[in-house]
C-alpha positions as a printed Julia matrix, in Angstrom:
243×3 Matrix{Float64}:
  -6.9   -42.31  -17.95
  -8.58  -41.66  -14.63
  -6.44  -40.8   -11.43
  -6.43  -42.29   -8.12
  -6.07  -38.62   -6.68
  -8.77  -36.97   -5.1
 -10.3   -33.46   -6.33
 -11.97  -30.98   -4.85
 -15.01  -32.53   -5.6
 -14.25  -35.6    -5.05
 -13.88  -34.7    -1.16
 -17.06  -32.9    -0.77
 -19.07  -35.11   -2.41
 -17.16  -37.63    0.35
 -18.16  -35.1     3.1
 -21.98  -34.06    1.62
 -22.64  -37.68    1.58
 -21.48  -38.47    5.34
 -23.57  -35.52    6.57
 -26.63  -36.76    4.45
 -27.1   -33.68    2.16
 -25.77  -35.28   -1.38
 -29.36  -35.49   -3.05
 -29.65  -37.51   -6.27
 -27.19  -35.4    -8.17
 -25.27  -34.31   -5.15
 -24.97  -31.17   -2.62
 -26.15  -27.54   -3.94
 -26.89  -24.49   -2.26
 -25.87  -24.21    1.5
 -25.42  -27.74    1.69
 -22.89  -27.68   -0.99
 -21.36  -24.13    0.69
 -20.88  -26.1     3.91
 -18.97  -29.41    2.27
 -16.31  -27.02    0.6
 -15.78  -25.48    4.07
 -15.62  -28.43    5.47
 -13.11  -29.9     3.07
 -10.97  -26.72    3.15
 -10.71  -27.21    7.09
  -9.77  -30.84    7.04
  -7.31  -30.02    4.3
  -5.87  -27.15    6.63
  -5.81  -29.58    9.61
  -3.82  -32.15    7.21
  -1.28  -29.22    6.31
  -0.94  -28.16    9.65
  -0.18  -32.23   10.74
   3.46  -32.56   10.45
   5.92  -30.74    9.31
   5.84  -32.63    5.39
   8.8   -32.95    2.75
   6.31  -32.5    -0.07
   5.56  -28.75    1.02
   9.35  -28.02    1.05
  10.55  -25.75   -2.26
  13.51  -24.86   -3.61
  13.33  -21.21   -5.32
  16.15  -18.13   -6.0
  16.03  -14.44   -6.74
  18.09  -12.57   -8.63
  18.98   -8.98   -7.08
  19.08   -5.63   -9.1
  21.8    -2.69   -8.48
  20.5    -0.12   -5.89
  17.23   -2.4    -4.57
  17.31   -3.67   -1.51
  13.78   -5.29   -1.17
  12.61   -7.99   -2.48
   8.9    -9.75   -2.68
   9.21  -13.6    -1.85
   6.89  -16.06   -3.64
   2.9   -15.81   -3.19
   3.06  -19.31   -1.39
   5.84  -18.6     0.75
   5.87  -19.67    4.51
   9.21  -19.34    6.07
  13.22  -20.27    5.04
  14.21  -23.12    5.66
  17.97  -22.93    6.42
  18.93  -19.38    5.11
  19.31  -17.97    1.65
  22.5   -18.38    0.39
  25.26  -18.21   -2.7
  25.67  -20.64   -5.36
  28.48  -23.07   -4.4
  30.6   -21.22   -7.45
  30.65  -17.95   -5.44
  33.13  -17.17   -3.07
  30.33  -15.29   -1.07
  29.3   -16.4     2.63
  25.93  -17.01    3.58
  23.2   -14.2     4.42
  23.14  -13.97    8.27
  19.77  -13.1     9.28
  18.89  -10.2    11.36
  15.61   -8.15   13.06
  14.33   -5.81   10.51
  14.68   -3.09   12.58
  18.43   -3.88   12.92
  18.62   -3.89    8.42
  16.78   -0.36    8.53
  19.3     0.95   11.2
  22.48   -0.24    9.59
  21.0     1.54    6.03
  20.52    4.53    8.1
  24.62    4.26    9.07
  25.89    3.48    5.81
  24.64    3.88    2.18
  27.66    1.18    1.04
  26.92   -0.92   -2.09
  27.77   -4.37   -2.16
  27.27   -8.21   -1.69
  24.68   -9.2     0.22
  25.5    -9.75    3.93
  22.21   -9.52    6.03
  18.9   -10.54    5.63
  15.21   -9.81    7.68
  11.81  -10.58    6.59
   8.64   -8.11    6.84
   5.31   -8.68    6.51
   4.19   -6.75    3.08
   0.57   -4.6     2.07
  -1.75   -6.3     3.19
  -4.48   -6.79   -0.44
  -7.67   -8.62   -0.04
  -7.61  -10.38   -3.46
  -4.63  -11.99   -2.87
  -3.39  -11.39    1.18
   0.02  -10.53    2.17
   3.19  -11.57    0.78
   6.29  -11.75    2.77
   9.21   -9.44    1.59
  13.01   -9.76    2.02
  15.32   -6.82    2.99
  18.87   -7.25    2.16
  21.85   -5.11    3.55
  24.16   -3.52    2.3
  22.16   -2.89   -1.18
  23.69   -4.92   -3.83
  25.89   -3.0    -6.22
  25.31   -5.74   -9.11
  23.09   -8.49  -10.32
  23.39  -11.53   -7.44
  21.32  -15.06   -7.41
  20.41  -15.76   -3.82
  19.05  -19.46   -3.61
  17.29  -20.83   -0.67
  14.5   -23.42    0.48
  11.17  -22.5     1.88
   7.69  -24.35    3.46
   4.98  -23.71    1.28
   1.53  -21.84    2.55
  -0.95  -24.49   -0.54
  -3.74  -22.06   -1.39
  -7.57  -23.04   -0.69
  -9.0   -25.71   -2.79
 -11.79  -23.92   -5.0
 -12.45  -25.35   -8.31
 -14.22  -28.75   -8.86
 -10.64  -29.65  -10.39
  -8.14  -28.56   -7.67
  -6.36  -31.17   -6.26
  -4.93  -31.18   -2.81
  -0.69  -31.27   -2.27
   1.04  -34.44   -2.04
   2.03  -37.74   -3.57
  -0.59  -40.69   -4.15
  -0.39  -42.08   -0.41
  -1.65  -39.58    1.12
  -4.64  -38.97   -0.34
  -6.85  -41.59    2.01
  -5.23  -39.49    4.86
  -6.69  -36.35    3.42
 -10.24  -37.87    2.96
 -10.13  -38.61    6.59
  -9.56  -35.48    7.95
 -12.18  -34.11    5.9
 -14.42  -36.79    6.89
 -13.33  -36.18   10.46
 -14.25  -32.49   10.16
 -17.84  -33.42    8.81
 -18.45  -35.55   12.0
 -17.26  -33.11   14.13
 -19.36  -30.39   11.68
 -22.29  -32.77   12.22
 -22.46  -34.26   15.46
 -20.47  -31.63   17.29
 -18.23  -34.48   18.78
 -15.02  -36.08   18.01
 -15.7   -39.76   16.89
 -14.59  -43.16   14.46
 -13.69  -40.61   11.54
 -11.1   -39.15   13.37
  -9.78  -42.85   15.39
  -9.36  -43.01   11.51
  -7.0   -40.19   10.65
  -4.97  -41.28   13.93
  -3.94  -44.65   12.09
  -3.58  -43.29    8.84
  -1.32  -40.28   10.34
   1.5   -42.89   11.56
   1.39  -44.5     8.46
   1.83  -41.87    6.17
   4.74  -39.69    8.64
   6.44  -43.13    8.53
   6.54  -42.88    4.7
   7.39  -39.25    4.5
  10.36  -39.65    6.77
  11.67  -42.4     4.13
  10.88  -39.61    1.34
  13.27  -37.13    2.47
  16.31  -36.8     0.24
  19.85  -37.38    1.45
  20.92  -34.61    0.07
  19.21  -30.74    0.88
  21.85  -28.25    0.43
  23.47  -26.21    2.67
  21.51  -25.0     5.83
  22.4   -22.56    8.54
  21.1   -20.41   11.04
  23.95  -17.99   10.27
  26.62  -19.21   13.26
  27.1   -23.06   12.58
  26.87  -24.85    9.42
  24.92  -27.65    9.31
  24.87  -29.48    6.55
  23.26  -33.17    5.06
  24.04  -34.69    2.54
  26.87  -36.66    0.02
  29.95  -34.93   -1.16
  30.28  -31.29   -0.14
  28.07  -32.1     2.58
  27.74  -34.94    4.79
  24.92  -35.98    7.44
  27.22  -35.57   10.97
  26.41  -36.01   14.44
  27.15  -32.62   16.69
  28.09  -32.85   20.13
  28.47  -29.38   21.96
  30.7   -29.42   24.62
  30.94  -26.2    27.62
């Protein structure tokens, strides 16, 4: 059954089209080099938009005894909230800290135990696959602990015919459009109707996003309040701070 979502190919044939380099069995060549690039920037302009619920990801990581480093996934951006026990542990929260501040209090004390502390590095640097982000953990636990937590998601770069871009049904026309908007600005070196376009649709589709977020997301904390949202356990509040 065919899909109403938009490949890869789907946009730059869109985008070799509107710049008039299609042929009679579409783009190849240079031409065809250019509409990928040209869909990959629109795509990372669409990302980059607003902050989306559909590029929000639960994960968890189980710690060995002794390690105290950890690689995070290969699409991880940054936490959101921090990462945390199950609700079944009696554990607090990790409280996050500077890197440099994790390394120091190693240096001071070689204790096993629960995770307390968290910091996030940058890792090696490859140029197959970039750099991952890794997560150093103090003291070092002394047993196996699951550390859940929610992250934004880095999508990787469309490349096969058959990719599809992230995100539910409506907001594929919004996609289009800022690929469409980066071929007229690739084209005519000037902002113009394509990109009136991905104004409108914009509105629209935050509108529907903000109706897509859950009620519920779990604890999340910076590490001195807890702020919660959510039924049962946790519950959507107004905070007033007060000198």
């Amino acid at each position: 059954m065919a899909s109403l979502i938009y490949s890869f190919a789907n946009l730059y044939d869109d985008v070799s089209q509107f710049l008039g380099t299609y042929g009679s069995s579409g783009a190849s060549g240079q031409d065809l080099t250019d509409a990928k690039n040209v869909v990959n920037a629109g795509y990372r302009r669409f990302l980059s938009a607003y902050d989306w619920s559909f590029l929000r990801k639960f994960d968890k990581f189980t710690t060995t005894d002794g390690v105290w480093e950890y690689e995070l996934p290969e699409d991880f951006g940054q936490f959101i909230g921090e990462p945390h026990f199950s609700s079944n542990d009696t554990y607090r929260y990790l409280l996050r800290r500077d890197y440099g501040q994790i390394l120091e209090m190693k240096a001071l004390s070689d204790t096993t135990s629960y995770p307390e502390y968290f910091a996030i590095r940058a890792g090696e640097y490859e140029p197959d696959i970039g750099q991952r982000q890794i997560i150093g953990i103090f003291p070092k636990p002394d047993t196996a602990y699951t550390l859940l937590y929610f992250y934004s998601v880095f999508p990787a770069k469309l490349e096969a015919t058959t990719d599809v871009p992230i995100g539910p049904l409506d907001v594929m026309e919004l996609i289009r459009a800022f690929c469409l908007a980066e071929a007229e600005r690739f084209k005519d070196e000037k902002i113009g109707t394509q990109e009136a376009m991905v104004q409108i649709l914009l509105r629209d589709a935050v509108r529907k996003d903000v109706r897509r977020r859950p009620n519920s997301l779990g604890y999340f904390g910076d590490g001195e309040y807890e702020v919660g949202a959510g039924r049962g356990q946790y519950r959507t509040t107004r905070v007033t701070f007060t000198e």
